[in-house]
PDB file of C-alpha atoms and ligand atoms in Angstrom:
ATOM      1  CA  MET I 139       5.172  -8.662 -12.360  1.00 97.00           C
ATOM      2  CA  ARG I 140       6.241  -9.896  -8.969  1.00 98.00           C
ATOM      3  CA  VAL I 141       4.511  -8.126  -6.106  1.00 98.00           C
ATOM      4  CA  VAL I 142       5.495  -7.946  -2.425  1.00 98.00           C
ATOM      5  CA  ILE I 143       2.904  -6.528   0.037  1.00 98.00           C
ATOM      6  CA  LEU I 144       3.972  -4.827   3.323  1.00 98.00           C
ATOM      7  CA  GLY I 145       1.256  -4.148   5.929  1.00 98.00           C
ATOM      8  CA  SER I 146       0.737  -3.634   9.628  1.00 97.00           C
ATOM      9  CA  GLY I 147      -3.043  -4.110  10.190  1.00 96.00           C
ATOM     10  CA  ARG I 148      -6.028  -6.128   9.325  1.00 95.00           C
ATOM     11  CA  GLY I 149      -5.098  -6.423   5.677  1.00 98.00           C
ATOM     12  CA  SER I 150      -8.394  -5.683   4.036  1.00 98.00           C
ATOM     13  CA  ASN I 151      -6.509  -4.083   1.019  1.00 98.00           C
ATOM     14  CA  ALA I 152      -4.088  -6.953   0.788  1.00 98.00           C
ATOM     15  CA  GLU I 153      -7.263  -9.186   0.752  1.00 98.00           C
ATOM     16  CA  ALA I 154      -8.771  -7.159  -2.004  1.00 98.00           C
ATOM     17  CA  ILE I 155      -5.503  -7.550  -3.992  1.00 98.00           C
ATOM     18  CA  LEU I 156      -5.455 -11.282  -3.527  1.00 98.00           C
ATOM     19  CA  LYS I 157      -9.168 -11.614  -4.376  1.00 98.00           C
ATOM     20  CA  ALA I 158      -8.579  -9.603  -7.592  1.00 98.00           C
ATOM     21  CA  GLN I 159      -5.801 -12.021  -8.349  1.00 98.00           C
ATOM     22  CA  GLU I 160      -7.988 -15.006  -7.858  1.00 97.00           C
ATOM     23  CA  ALA I 161     -10.619 -13.400 -10.010  1.00 97.00           C
ATOM     24  CA  GLY I 162      -8.106 -12.743 -12.836  1.00 97.00           C
ATOM     25  CA  ARG I 163      -8.394  -8.956 -12.352  1.00 97.00           C
ATOM     26  CA  LEU I 164      -4.763  -8.205 -11.365  1.00 98.00           C
ATOM     27  CA  GLY I 165      -3.382  -8.104 -14.859  1.00 97.00           C
ATOM     28  CA  ARG I 166       0.174  -9.591 -15.148  1.00 96.00           C
ATOM     29  CA  ALA I 167       0.757  -9.073 -11.462  1.00 98.00           C
ATOM     30  CA  ARG I 168       1.246 -11.876  -8.907  1.00 98.00           C
ATOM     31  CA  VAL I 169       1.576 -11.570  -5.153  1.00 98.00           C
ATOM     32  CA  VAL I 170       4.708 -13.516  -4.167  1.00 98.00           C
ATOM     33  CA  GLN I 171       5.099 -12.548  -0.516  1.00 98.00           C
ATOM     34  CA  ILE I 172       3.420 -10.611   2.345  1.00 98.00           C
ATOM     35  CA  PHE I 173       5.522  -9.137   5.130  1.00 98.00           C
ATOM     36  CA  SER I 174       4.319  -7.513   8.379  1.00 98.00           C
ATOM     37  CA  ASP I 175       6.041  -5.520  11.178  1.00 97.00           C
ATOM     38  CA  LYS I 176       3.444  -6.780  13.592  1.00 97.00           C
ATOM     39  CA  PRO I 177       3.594 -10.423  14.580  1.00 96.00           C
ATOM     40  CA  ASP I 178      -0.243 -10.639  15.167  1.00 96.00           C
ATOM     41  CA  ALA I 179      -1.491  -8.523  12.220  1.00 97.00           C
ATOM     42  CA  GLY I 180      -4.449  -9.836  10.532  1.00 97.00           C
ATOM     43  CA  ILE I 181      -2.728  -9.320   7.127  1.00 98.00           C
ATOM     44  CA  LEU I 182      -0.470 -12.370   7.980  1.00 98.00           C
ATOM     45  CA  ALA I 183      -3.524 -14.749   8.217  1.00 97.00           C
ATOM     46  CA  LEU I 184      -4.145 -14.090   4.465  1.00 98.00           C
ATOM     47  CA  GLY I 185      -1.044 -16.072   3.620  1.00 97.00           C
ATOM     48  CA  PRO I 186      -2.408 -19.478   4.400  1.00 97.00           C
ATOM     49  CA  ARG I 187      -5.932 -18.492   3.091  1.00 96.00           C
ATOM     50  CA  PHE I 188      -4.524 -17.525  -0.274  1.00 97.00           C
ATOM     51  CA  GLY I 189      -1.553 -19.737  -0.586  1.00 97.00           C
ATOM     52  CA  VAL I 190       0.962 -16.927  -0.398  1.00 98.00           C
ATOM     53  CA  PRO I 191       4.021 -16.896   1.883  1.00 98.00           C
ATOM     54  CA  ALA I 192       3.382 -14.410   4.788  1.00 98.00           C
ATOM     55  CA  ALA I 193       5.976 -13.639   7.465  1.00 98.00           C
ATOM     56  CA  TYR I 194       6.666 -11.299  10.310  1.00 98.00           C
ATOM     57  CA  LEU I 195       9.776  -9.300   9.935  1.00 97.00           C
ATOM     58  CA  ASP I 196      11.320  -7.720  13.208  1.00 93.00           C
ATOM     59  CA  PRO I 197      11.154  -3.882  12.861  1.00 93.00           C
ATOM     60  CA  ALA I 198      13.250  -3.183  16.031  1.00 90.00           C
ATOM     61  CA  PRO I 199      14.777  -0.908  17.325  1.00 88.00           C
ATOM     62  CA  PHE I 200      12.361   1.974  16.261  1.00 86.00           C
ATOM     63  CA  LYS I 201       8.686   2.313  16.671  1.00 87.00           C
ATOM     64  CA  THR I 202       7.581   4.374  13.770  1.00 90.00           C
ATOM     65  CA  LYS I 203      10.293   4.123  11.123  1.00 91.00           C
ATOM     66  CA  LEU I 204      12.427   1.446   9.367  1.00 93.00           C
ATOM     67  CA  GLU I 205      15.985   2.264   9.954  1.00 90.00           C
ATOM     68  CA  GLY I 206      19.340   0.761  10.983  1.00 91.00           C
ATOM     69  CA  PRO I 207      19.299  -2.992  11.487  1.00 93.00           C
ATOM     70  CA  ALA I 208      15.539  -3.350  10.655  1.00 94.00           C
ATOM     71  CA  GLU I 209      16.019  -1.568   7.353  1.00 96.00           C
ATOM     72  CA  ALA I 210      18.866  -3.965   6.528  1.00 95.00           C
ATOM     73  CA  ARG I 211      16.632  -6.929   7.510  1.00 96.00           C
ATOM     74  CA  TYR I 212      13.705  -5.594   5.332  1.00 97.00           C
ATOM     75  CA  ILE I 213      16.003  -4.872   2.358  1.00 98.00           C
ATOM     76  CA  GLU I 214      17.483  -8.346   2.458  1.00 98.00           C
ATOM     77  CA  ALA I 215      14.153 -10.184   2.804  1.00 98.00           C
ATOM     78  CA  VAL I 216      12.369  -8.101   0.142  1.00 98.00           C
ATOM     79  CA  SER I 217      15.287  -8.360  -2.297  1.00 98.00           C
ATOM     80  CA  ALA I 218      15.209 -12.124  -1.996  1.00 98.00           C
ATOM     81  CA  CYS I 219      11.674 -11.989  -3.473  1.00 98.00           C
ATOM     82  CA  GLN I 220      12.924 -10.171  -6.564  1.00 98.00           C
ATOM     83  CA  PRO I 221       9.999  -7.793  -6.663  1.00 98.00           C
ATOM     84  CA  ASP I 222       9.001  -5.613  -9.530  1.00 97.00           C
ATOM     85  CA  LEU I 223       6.633  -3.790  -7.134  1.00 98.00           C
ATOM     86  CA  VAL I 224       6.440  -3.249  -3.426  1.00 98.00           C
ATOM     87  CA  VAL I 225       2.904  -2.275  -2.308  1.00 98.00           C
ATOM     88  CA  LEU I 226       2.490  -0.575   1.048  1.00 98.00           C
ATOM     89  CA  ALA I 227      -1.011  -1.600   2.118  1.00 98.00           C
ATOM     90  CA  GLY I 228      -1.313  -0.116   5.527  1.00 96.00           C
ATOM     91  CA  PHE I 229       2.247  -0.279   6.419  1.00 96.00           C
ATOM     92  CA  MET I 230       2.570   2.247   9.266  1.00 93.00           C
ATOM     93  CA  ARG I 231       6.243   3.010   9.139  1.00 94.00           C
ATOM     94  CA  VAL I 232       8.192   5.685   7.552  1.00 93.00           C
ATOM     95  CA  LEU I 233      10.664   4.262   5.028  1.00 96.00           C
ATOM     96  CA  LYS I 234      14.230   5.746   4.972  1.00 95.00           C
ATOM     97  CA  PRO I 235      16.611   6.307   2.014  1.00 96.00           C
ATOM     98  CA  GLY I 236      18.352   2.978   2.155  1.00 96.00           C
ATOM     99  CA  PHE I 237      15.138   1.041   1.506  1.00 97.00           C
ATOM    100  CA  LEU I 238      13.870   3.618  -0.990  1.00 97.00           C
ATOM    101  CA  ARG I 239      17.045   3.367  -2.992  1.00 97.00           C
ATOM    102  CA  ALA I 240      17.130  -0.450  -3.000  1.00 97.00           C
ATOM    103  CA  PHE I 241      13.638  -0.422  -4.578  1.00 98.00           C
ATOM    104  CA  GLU I 242      13.708   2.854  -6.402  1.00 95.00           C
ATOM    105  CA  GLY I 243      10.658   3.599  -8.425  1.00 95.00           C
ATOM    106  CA  LYS I 244       9.087   0.322  -7.361  1.00 97.00           C
ATOM    107  CA  ILE I 245       7.287   1.272  -4.108  1.00 98.00           C
ATOM    108  CA  ILE I 246       3.699   2.460  -3.960  1.00 98.00           C
ATOM    109  CA  ASN I 247       1.585   3.495  -1.106  1.00 98.00           C
ATOM    110  CA  LEU I 248      -2.145   3.678  -0.342  1.00 98.00           C
ATOM    111  CA  HIS I 249      -3.384   6.581   1.588  1.00 98.00           C
ATOM    112  CA  PRO I 250      -6.878   7.289   2.833  1.00 98.00           C
ATOM    113  CA  SER I 251      -7.353  10.864   1.583  1.00 98.00           C
ATOM    114  CA  LEU I 252      -7.070  12.885  -1.549  1.00 98.00           C
ATOM    115  CA  LEU I 253      -3.393  13.898  -1.219  1.00 98.00           C
ATOM    116  CA  PRO I 254      -1.930  16.469  -0.880  1.00 98.00           C
ATOM    117  CA  SER I 255      -4.745  17.067   1.533  1.00 98.00           C
ATOM    118  CA  PHE I 256      -4.497  15.329   4.871  1.00 98.00           C
ATOM    119  CA  PRO I 257      -1.125  13.447   4.791  1.00 97.00           C
ATOM    120  CA  GLY I 258       0.176  11.546   7.875  1.00 95.00           C
ATOM    121  CA  LEU I 259      -1.838   9.725  10.375  1.00 94.00           C
ATOM    122  CA  ASP I 260      -5.527   9.366  10.468  1.00 96.00           C
ATOM    123  CA  GLY I 261      -6.282  10.820   7.003  1.00 97.00           C
ATOM    124  CA  ILE I 262      -9.973   9.840   7.228  1.00 98.00           C
ATOM    125  CA  GLY I 263     -10.397  11.517  10.667  1.00 98.00           C
ATOM    126  CA  GLN I 264      -8.535  14.656   9.581  1.00 98.00           C
ATOM    127  CA  ALA I 265     -10.935  15.082   6.537  1.00 98.00           C
ATOM    128  CA  TRP I 266     -13.927  14.406   8.673  1.00 98.00           C
ATOM    129  CA  ARG I 267     -12.941  16.969  11.348  1.00 98.00           C
ATOM    130  CA  ARG I 268     -12.163  19.607   8.701  1.00 98.00           C
ATOM    131  CA  GLY I 269     -15.617  19.189   7.352  1.00 97.00           C
ATOM    132  CA  VAL I 270     -14.663  18.762   3.603  1.00 98.00           C
ATOM    133  CA  LYS I 271     -17.451  17.474   1.393  1.00 98.00           C
ATOM    134  CA  ILE I 272     -15.227  15.360  -0.892  1.00 98.00           C
ATOM    135  CA  THR I 273     -12.367  13.110   0.312  1.00 98.00           C
ATOM    136  CA  GLY I 274     -11.170   9.810  -0.969  1.00 98.00           C
ATOM    137  CA  CYS I 275      -8.042   7.696  -1.446  1.00 98.00           C
ATOM    138  CA  THR I 276      -4.724   7.980  -3.248  1.00 98.00           C
ATOM    139  CA  VAL I 277      -2.132   5.586  -4.631  1.00 98.00           C
ATOM    140  CA  HIS I 278       1.359   7.261  -5.002  1.00 98.00           C
ATOM    141  CA  TYR I 279       4.888   6.396  -5.495  1.00 98.00           C
ATOM    142  CA  VAL I 280       6.902   6.534  -2.265  1.00 97.00           C
ATOM    143  CA  THR I 281       9.677   9.104  -1.911  1.00 96.00           C
ATOM    144  CA  GLU I 282      11.501  10.604   1.081  1.00 94.00           C
ATOM    145  CA  GLU I 283       8.704  13.089   1.586  1.00 94.00           C
ATOM    146  CA  VAL I 284       6.039  11.249   3.608  1.00 93.00           C
ATOM    147  CA  ASP I 285       2.878  10.882   1.491  1.00 95.00           C
ATOM    148  CA  GLY I 286       4.426  13.315  -1.024  1.00 96.00           C
ATOM    149  CA  GLY I 287       5.476  11.150  -3.922  1.00 97.00           C
ATOM    150  CA  PRO I 288       4.016  11.343  -7.450  1.00 98.00           C
ATOM    151  CA  ILE I 289       0.276  10.577  -7.484  1.00 98.00           C
ATOM    152  CA  ILE I 290      -0.626   7.488  -9.671  1.00 98.00           C
ATOM    153  CA  ASP I 291      -4.458   7.563  -9.175  1.00 98.00           C
ATOM    154  CA  GLN I 292      -7.119   8.616  -6.873  1.00 98.00           C
ATOM    155  CA  MET I 293     -10.749   7.958  -6.134  1.00 98.00           C
ATOM    156  CA  ALA I 294     -13.109  10.507  -4.622  1.00 98.00           C
ATOM    157  CA  VAL I 295     -15.686   9.838  -1.974  1.00 98.00           C
ATOM    158  CA  ARG I 296     -18.554  12.362  -1.146  1.00 98.00           C
ATOM    159  CA  ILE I 297     -19.314  13.032   2.412  1.00 98.00           C
ATOM    160  CA  GLU I 298     -23.032  13.219   2.751  1.00 97.00           C
ATOM    161  CA  ASP I 299     -24.889  14.953   5.645  1.00 96.00           C
ATOM    162  CA  SER I 300     -26.129  11.546   6.719  1.00 97.00           C
ATOM    163  CA  ASP I 301     -22.557  10.190   7.018  1.00 98.00           C
ATOM    164  CA  THR I 302     -20.873   9.415  10.309  1.00 98.00           C
ATOM    165  CA  LEU I 303     -17.230   8.877  10.862  1.00 98.00           C
ATOM    166  CA  GLU I 304     -17.855   5.158  10.677  1.00 98.00           C
ATOM    167  CA  THR I 305     -19.873   5.212   7.447  1.00 98.00           C
ATOM    168  CA  LEU I 306     -17.208   7.459   5.906  1.00 98.00           C
ATOM    169  CA  GLU I 307     -14.502   5.020   7.006  1.00 98.00           C
ATOM    170  CA  ALA I 308     -16.547   2.170   5.321  1.00 98.00           C
ATOM    171  CA  LYS I 309     -16.914   4.158   2.084  1.00 98.00           C
ATOM    172  CA  ILE I 310     -13.184   5.012   1.886  1.00 98.00           C
ATOM    173  CA  HIS I 311     -12.208   1.412   2.484  1.00 98.00           C
ATOM    174  CA  ALA I 312     -14.633   0.226  -0.219  1.00 98.00           C
ATOM    175  CA  ALA I 313     -13.014   2.873  -2.636  1.00 98.00           C
ATOM    176  CA  GLU I 314      -9.441   1.759  -1.592  1.00 98.00           C
ATOM    177  CA  HIS I 315     -10.428  -1.886  -2.328  1.00 98.00           C
ATOM    178  CA  GLU I 316     -11.332  -0.964  -5.838  1.00 98.00           C
ATOM    179  CA  LEU I 317      -8.611   1.475  -6.536  1.00 98.00           C
ATOM    180  CA  LEU I 318      -5.436  -0.345  -5.414  1.00 98.00           C
ATOM    181  CA  PRO I 319      -5.971  -3.568  -7.204  1.00 98.00           C
ATOM    182  CA  ALA I 320      -6.909  -1.675 -10.414  1.00 98.00           C
ATOM    183  CA  VAL I 321      -3.671   0.474 -10.103  1.00 98.00           C
ATOM    184  CA  ILE I 322      -1.578  -2.688  -9.649  1.00 98.00           C
ATOM    185  CA  ALA I 323      -3.241  -4.246 -12.694  1.00 98.00           C
ATOM    186  CA  ARG I 324      -2.534  -1.204 -14.793  1.00 98.00           C
ATOM    187  CA  LEU I 325       1.039  -0.956 -13.769  1.00 97.00           C
ATOM    188  CA  SER I 326       1.673  -4.563 -14.541  1.00 97.00           C
ATOM    189  CA  GLU I 327       0.188  -4.169 -18.073  1.00 94.00           C
ATOM    190  CA  GLN I 328       2.436  -1.109 -18.579  1.00 90.00           C
ATOM    191  CA  GLN I 329       5.496  -2.985 -17.358  1.00 87.00           C
ATOM    192  CA  GLY I 330       4.647  -6.030 -19.485  1.00 83.00           C
ATOM    193  CA  LYS I 331       4.241  -3.903 -22.636  1.00 82.00           C
ATOM    194  CA  ALA I 332       7.393  -2.040 -21.916  1.00 84.00           C
ATOM    195  CA  ARG I 333       9.319  -5.349 -21.589  1.00 83.00           C
ATOM    196  CA  GLU I 334       7.846  -6.660 -24.812  1.00 82.00           C
ATOM    197  CA  THR I 335       8.968  -3.347 -26.581  1.00 82.00           C
ATOM    198  CA  THR I 336      12.496  -3.697 -25.199  1.00 78.00           C
ATOM    199  CA  ARG I 337      12.654  -7.361 -26.409  1.00 75.00           C
ATOM    200  CA  ALA I 338      11.353  -6.570 -29.912  1.00 71.00           C
TER     201      ALA I 338
HETATM  202  C1  LIG X 195      -5.910   1.897   4.801  1.00 86.77           C
HETATM  203  O1  LIG X 195      -7.006   2.566   4.986  1.00 86.77           O
HETATM  204  C2  LIG X 195      -4.748   2.629   4.200  1.00 86.77           C
HETATM  205  O2  LIG X 195      -5.160   3.682   3.404  1.00 86.77           O
HETATM  206  C3  LIG X 195      -4.171   3.147   5.400  1.00 86.77           C
HETATM  207  O3  LIG X 195      -4.183   2.130   6.401  1.00 86.77           O
HETATM  208  C4  LIG X 195      -5.322   1.308   6.074  1.00 86.77           C
HETATM  209  C5  LIG X 195      -4.975  -0.233   6.099  1.00 86.77           C
HETATM  210  O4  LIG X 195      -6.030  -1.001   6.117  1.00 86.77           O
HETATM  211  N1  LIG X 195      -2.789   3.579   5.254  1.00 86.77           N
HETATM  212  C6  LIG X 195      -2.262   4.752   5.835  1.00 86.77           C
HETATM  213  O5  LIG X 195      -2.951   5.486   6.583  1.00 86.77           O
HETATM  214  C7  LIG X 195      -0.917   5.055   5.416  1.00 86.77           C
HETATM  215  N2  LIG X 195      -0.519   6.368   5.830  1.00 86.77           N
HETATM  216  P1  LIG X 195      -6.003  -2.544   5.899  1.00 86.77           P
HETATM  217  O6  LIG X 195      -4.889  -3.051   6.840  1.00 86.77           O
HETATM  218  O7  LIG X 195      -7.311  -3.047   6.160  1.00 86.77           O
HETATM  219  O8  LIG X 195      -5.558  -2.726   4.423  1.00 86.77           O
END
């Protein structure tokens, strides 16, 4: 299963995926490309470290979404990788119908809350301020409804009285680093088996 990762930030989840791949824990999945909409994002530094092509792709003209010329650029670049799965690992832009149609059913997103609670920006801070006792992270298919697509899997994190926002963030990130590679591995096994059945 060919995997393309899109991200905007430090890339700790992309790193978890690549480490899982190195350790043989990513099933039949293989990361073939990393793209970022931020030229100085930490995620791009993972490319040389793990021997995976990593490139900045210009997201202009919009600040928070991928539309118009940027959407066309992303569709062309991602299509060239022939992905079976597009993983949004901290990609902080809203995807529009053109991109969603081009990779229909193949785009998954990681979100730092137990959806449908706390969608949108700052899922961890939202849960913290609301005072819930259990939050976590979610991997879901991406549809036009932001953070609203079918849920694939989730991992819960308990908020203890001793937690601070910082310790909660660390706990959620640790959960994400476990959940996302495990989901990718599982999807790759499912796809592999489906292809074998089709061939048989
Ligand atoms: C992760 O916590 C992910 O859940 C979040 O961005 C972070 C990326 O961290 N994504 C969203 O909030 C999407 N709405 P990373 O760059 O270290 O992987």
